[in-house]
Amino acid sequence: MAAPLGGVLEAAAVVRAGYRLPLRVEDFGAFLDAFRKDIRGIVGDVRCLGSFPEAHMRLLDELGWTRPHEVTYASLLLWAGGVEEVAVVPRDRHHVRRTVERATDLQLARLVQALVFAADPDDVHRGAEAVRYVVERCLGLLLRTGRDEFATTMRLWSVACLPAYLSPDSGASAASREKVRAYAARLYD
């Protein structure tokens, strides 16, 4: 849960800075200050959704994702899954934008997967609403506020994460696969 949320936060800071890299320590700090209430809300919602103890949520801070730090092109490449070529200096803002979009697509899909895994299997309706709320708040930080953005994120999750997990030979229990299928159906409604 912490890793994909950290990727979303770093990508959102780059988006809000006009796709300028590297993002200096003070620039990321300014992003955190400007959106502190939103970030705390997201972290609180994730904590409630998964009934996580406070210590689990402190991992975001311990890993540095909620503290000022430099954001580099190399970190965006990692969040994007290494799809782009490794370059010390990105060619232009369009290149950075494409890398950020790939990073956010992948990390949002992973975040949805983590949220669904953490959600209550006995209350899919309530859990799906909580997943949707967290994802929509993250999309807002990323300035992805179009009416189809949530549906696009769900589609990306369904192709990036679900086939491997729902496969009979995945090692996931039948009950877990049933839960994930129920959440997928509800999130698509």
mmCIF file of C-alpha atoms in Angstrom:
data_model
loop_
_atom_site.group_PDB
_atom_site.id
_atom_site.type_symbol
_atom_site.label_atom_id
_atom_site.label_comp_id
_atom_site.label_asym_id
_atom_site.label_seq_id
_atom_site.Cartn_x
_atom_site.Cartn_y
_atom_site.Cartn_z
ATOM 1 C CA MET A 1 0.000 0.000 0.000
ATOM 2 C CA ALA A 2 2.765 2.430 0.935
ATOM 3 C CA ALA A 3 4.789 2.007 -2.253
ATOM 4 C CA PRO A 4 2.049 2.784 -4.782
ATOM 5 C CA LEU A 5 0.835 5.701 -2.692
ATOM 6 C CA GLY A 6 4.407 7.019 -2.539
ATOM 7 C CA GLY A 7 4.600 6.789 -6.326
ATOM 8 C CA VAL A 8 1.330 8.669 -6.703
ATOM 9 C CA LEU A 9 2.557 11.440 -4.402
ATOM 10 C CA GLU A 10 5.866 11.874 -6.235
ATOM 11 C CA ALA A 11 4.124 11.868 -9.627
ATOM 12 C CA ALA A 12 1.507 14.367 -8.422
ATOM 13 C CA ALA A 13 4.241 16.732 -7.271
ATOM 14 C CA VAL A 14 5.871 16.559 -10.710
ATOM 15 C CA VAL A 15 2.510 17.153 -12.429
ATOM 16 C CA ARG A 16 1.832 20.166 -10.192
ATOM 17 C CA ALA A 17 5.324 21.519 -10.993
ATOM 18 C CA GLY A 18 4.589 21.489 -14.722
ATOM 19 C CA TYR A 19 6.578 18.300 -15.403
ATOM 20 C CA ARG A 20 9.826 19.971 -14.376
ATOM 21 C CA LEU A 21 12.617 17.689 -13.164
ATOM 22 C CA PRO A 22 14.470 17.207 -10.988
ATOM 23 C CA LEU A 23 12.059 18.388 -8.348
ATOM 24 C CA ARG A 24 14.134 19.903 -5.562
ATOM 25 C CA VAL A 25 13.655 19.043 -1.898
ATOM 26 C CA GLU A 26 11.987 22.393 -1.226
ATOM 27 C CA ASP A 27 9.639 21.950 -4.218
ATOM 28 C CA PHE A 28 8.409 18.582 -2.967
ATOM 29 C CA GLY A 29 8.118 20.116 0.506
ATOM 30 C CA ALA A 30 5.961 22.912 -0.920
ATOM 31 C CA PHE A 31 3.732 20.303 -2.605
ATOM 32 C CA LEU A 32 3.360 18.439 0.699
ATOM 33 C CA ASP A 33 2.521 21.666 2.531
ATOM 34 C CA ALA A 34 -0.033 22.751 -0.077
ATOM 35 C CA PHE A 35 -1.812 19.388 -0.042
ATOM 36 C CA ARG A 36 -1.146 18.245 3.516
ATOM 37 C CA LYS A 37 -4.876 18.087 4.346
ATOM 38 C CA ASP A 38 -5.611 16.010 1.228
ATOM 39 C CA ILE A 39 -2.687 13.664 1.856
ATOM 40 C CA ARG A 40 -3.655 13.178 5.513
ATOM 41 C CA GLY A 41 -7.211 12.487 4.370
ATOM 42 C CA ILE A 42 -6.060 9.854 1.893
ATOM 43 C CA VAL A 43 -3.811 8.195 4.474
ATOM 44 C CA GLY A 44 -6.651 8.271 7.033
ATOM 45 C CA ASP A 45 -9.095 6.779 4.541
ATOM 46 C CA VAL A 46 -6.634 4.004 3.664
ATOM 47 C CA ARG A 47 -6.124 3.306 7.367
ATOM 48 C CA CYS A 48 -9.883 3.023 7.935
ATOM 49 C CA LEU A 49 -10.487 0.930 4.831
ATOM 50 C CA GLY A 50 -7.935 -1.675 5.864
ATOM 51 C CA SER A 51 -8.304 -1.305 9.634
ATOM 52 C CA PHE A 52 -4.552 -0.685 9.727
ATOM 53 C CA PRO A 53 -2.839 0.288 12.964
ATOM 54 C CA GLU A 54 -1.207 3.720 13.033
ATOM 55 C CA ALA A 55 2.238 2.089 12.892
ATOM 56 C CA HIS A 56 1.485 0.694 9.424
ATOM 57 C CA MET A 57 0.599 4.114 8.097
ATOM 58 C CA ARG A 58 3.767 5.662 9.538
ATOM 59 C CA LEU A 59 5.638 3.586 6.974
ATOM 60 C CA LEU A 60 4.872 6.289 4.391
ATOM 61 C CA ASP A 61 6.791 8.793 6.475
ATOM 62 C CA GLU A 62 9.553 6.367 7.418
ATOM 63 C CA LEU A 63 10.161 5.635 3.726
ATOM 64 C CA GLY A 64 10.282 9.374 3.116
ATOM 65 C CA TRP A 65 7.298 9.748 0.815
ATOM 66 C CA THR A 66 5.528 12.246 3.067
ATOM 67 C CA ARG A 67 8.689 14.201 3.843
ATOM 68 C CA PRO A 68 10.500 16.683 1.602
ATOM 69 C CA HIS A 69 12.970 14.994 -0.750
ATOM 70 C CA GLU A 70 14.241 15.322 -4.291
ATOM 71 C CA VAL A 71 12.218 13.636 -7.038
ATOM 72 C CA THR A 72 14.350 12.557 -9.993
ATOM 73 C CA TYR A 73 13.712 11.108 -13.400
ATOM 74 C CA ALA A 74 15.235 7.843 -12.171
ATOM 75 C CA SER A 75 12.563 7.524 -9.478
ATOM 76 C CA LEU A 76 9.826 8.155 -12.058
ATOM 77 C CA LEU A 77 11.329 5.427 -14.253
ATOM 78 C CA LEU A 78 11.062 3.000 -11.345
ATOM 79 C CA TRP A 79 7.444 3.986 -10.658
ATOM 80 C CA ALA A 80 6.729 3.502 -14.397
ATOM 81 C CA GLY A 81 8.073 -0.040 -14.308
ATOM 82 C CA GLY A 82 11.157 0.724 -16.391
ATOM 83 C CA VAL A 83 9.202 1.055 -19.644
ATOM 84 C CA GLU A 84 11.075 4.159 -20.800
ATOM 85 C CA GLU A 85 14.727 4.103 -21.730
ATOM 86 C CA VAL A 86 17.117 4.954 -18.964
ATOM 87 C CA ALA A 87 18.333 8.492 -19.490
ATOM 88 C CA VAL A 88 20.168 10.752 -17.105
ATOM 89 C CA VAL A 89 18.331 13.791 -18.470
ATOM 90 C CA PRO A 90 14.903 13.440 -20.060
ATOM 91 C CA ARG A 91 14.723 14.901 -23.566
ATOM 92 C CA ASP A 92 11.864 17.326 -22.883
ATOM 93 C CA ARG A 93 8.721 17.890 -20.797
ATOM 94 C CA HIS A 94 6.726 15.721 -23.191
ATOM 95 C CA HIS A 95 9.087 12.856 -22.391
ATOM 96 C CA VAL A 96 8.694 13.511 -18.653
ATOM 97 C CA ARG A 97 4.915 13.741 -19.045
ATOM 98 C CA ARG A 98 4.767 10.365 -20.803
ATOM 99 C CA THR A 99 6.874 8.783 -18.048
ATOM 100 C CA VAL A 100 4.686 10.361 -15.345
ATOM 101 C CA GLU A 101 1.529 9.076 -17.062
ATOM 102 C CA ARG A 102 2.936 5.545 -17.197
ATOM 103 C CA ALA A 103 4.052 5.793 -13.575
ATOM 104 C CA THR A 104 0.652 7.005 -12.390
ATOM 105 C CA ASP A 105 -1.217 4.381 -14.416
ATOM 106 C CA LEU A 106 0.876 1.585 -12.961
ATOM 107 C CA GLN A 107 0.924 2.884 -9.385
ATOM 108 C CA LEU A 108 -2.819 3.628 -9.360
ATOM 109 C CA ALA A 109 -3.497 0.071 -10.570
ATOM 110 C CA ARG A 110 -1.260 -1.286 -7.812
ATOM 111 C CA LEU A 111 -2.934 0.989 -5.271
ATOM 112 C CA VAL A 112 -6.379 -0.303 -6.264
ATOM 113 C CA GLN A 113 -5.121 -3.867 -5.909
ATOM 114 C CA ALA A 114 -3.722 -3.141 -2.436
ATOM 115 C CA LEU A 115 -6.925 -1.368 -1.376
ATOM 116 C CA VAL A 116 -9.088 -4.251 -2.560
ATOM 117 C CA PHE A 117 -6.874 -6.760 -0.754
ATOM 118 C CA ALA A 118 -7.173 -4.687 2.440
ATOM 119 C CA ALA A 119 -10.929 -4.116 2.178
ATOM 120 C CA ASP A 120 -13.566 -6.026 4.135
ATOM 121 C CA PRO A 121 -14.683 -9.158 2.255
ATOM 122 C CA ASP A 122 -18.059 -9.075 4.030
ATOM 123 C CA ASP A 123 -19.123 -5.570 2.993
ATOM 124 C CA VAL A 124 -18.228 -5.176 -0.664
ATOM 125 C CA HIS A 125 -20.616 -2.244 -1.164
ATOM 126 C CA ARG A 126 -19.047 -0.136 1.590
ATOM 127 C CA GLY A 127 -15.522 -1.278 0.769
ATOM 128 C CA ALA A 128 -15.875 -0.463 -2.926
ATOM 129 C CA GLU A 129 -17.141 3.020 -2.067
ATOM 130 C CA ALA A 130 -14.082 3.540 0.153
ATOM 131 C CA VAL A 131 -11.743 2.314 -2.610
ATOM 132 C CA ARG A 132 -13.430 4.667 -5.075
ATOM 133 C CA TYR A 133 -13.112 7.606 -2.685
ATOM 134 C CA VAL A 134 -9.375 7.053 -2.102
ATOM 135 C CA VAL A 135 -8.676 6.612 -5.818
ATOM 136 C CA GLU A 136 -10.679 9.716 -6.749
ATOM 137 C CA ARG A 137 -8.760 11.767 -4.172
ATOM 138 C CA CYS A 138 -5.479 10.519 -5.646
ATOM 139 C CA LEU A 139 -6.709 11.346 -9.143
ATOM 140 C CA GLY A 140 -7.476 14.860 -7.916
ATOM 141 C CA LEU A 141 -3.900 15.298 -6.676
ATOM 142 C CA LEU A 142 -2.745 14.203 -10.124
ATOM 143 C CA LEU A 143 -5.086 16.722 -11.823
ATOM 144 C CA ARG A 144 -6.841 13.791 -13.514
ATOM 145 C CA THR A 145 -10.357 14.962 -12.817
ATOM 146 C CA GLY A 146 -12.179 14.084 -16.032
ATOM 147 C CA ARG A 147 -15.359 12.086 -15.699
ATOM 148 C CA ASP A 148 -13.753 8.955 -17.196
ATOM 149 C CA GLU A 149 -10.585 8.940 -15.085
ATOM 150 C CA PHE A 150 -11.907 6.544 -12.431
ATOM 151 C CA ALA A 151 -13.225 4.135 -15.078
ATOM 152 C CA THR A 152 -9.867 4.282 -16.866
ATOM 153 C CA THR A 153 -8.075 3.461 -13.609
ATOM 154 C CA MET A 154 -10.380 0.488 -13.031
ATOM 155 C CA ARG A 155 -9.763 -0.745 -16.579
ATOM 156 C CA LEU A 156 -5.998 -0.456 -16.075
ATOM 157 C CA TRP A 157 -6.276 -2.360 -12.785
ATOM 158 C CA SER A 158 -8.304 -5.080 -14.461
ATOM 159 C CA VAL A 159 -5.694 -5.695 -17.169
ATOM 160 C CA ALA A 160 -2.541 -5.027 -15.130
ATOM 161 C CA CYS A 161 -3.392 -6.970 -11.967
ATOM 162 C CA LEU A 162 -6.429 -9.196 -12.235
ATOM 163 C CA PRO A 163 -5.457 -11.830 -14.819
ATOM 164 C CA ALA A 164 -2.428 -13.056 -12.883
ATOM 165 C CA TYR A 165 -4.240 -12.963 -9.530
ATOM 166 C CA LEU A 166 -7.477 -14.568 -10.673
ATOM 167 C CA SER A 167 -5.772 -17.364 -12.574
ATOM 168 C CA PRO A 168 -6.506 -20.757 -10.982
ATOM 169 C CA ASP A 169 -2.750 -21.410 -10.717
ATOM 170 C CA SER A 170 -2.001 -18.089 -8.994
ATOM 171 C CA GLY A 171 -1.891 -19.602 -5.533
ATOM 172 C CA ALA A 172 -4.683 -17.306 -4.303
ATOM 173 C CA SER A 173 -7.412 -19.024 -2.355
ATOM 174 C CA ALA A 174 -10.834 -19.470 -3.914
ATOM 175 C CA ALA A 175 -12.296 -17.152 -1.250
ATOM 176 C CA SER A 176 -9.765 -14.438 -2.056
ATOM 177 C CA ARG A 177 -10.415 -14.716 -5.797
ATOM 178 C CA GLU A 178 -14.160 -14.523 -5.100
ATOM 179 C CA LYS A 179 -13.653 -11.370 -3.014
ATOM 180 C CA VAL A 180 -11.545 -9.696 -5.719
ATOM 181 C CA ARG A 181 -14.114 -10.599 -8.389
ATOM 182 C CA ALA A 182 -16.891 -9.132 -6.231
ATOM 183 C CA TYR A 183 -14.933 -5.891 -5.798
ATOM 184 C CA ALA A 184 -14.133 -5.749 -9.531
ATOM 185 C CA ALA A 185 -17.823 -6.121 -10.374
ATOM 186 C CA ARG A 186 -18.836 -3.475 -7.849
ATOM 187 C CA LEU A 187 -16.121 -1.004 -8.898
ATOM 188 C CA TYR A 188 -17.270 -1.281 -12.499
ATOM 189 C CA ASP A 189 -20.912 -0.424 -11.614
#
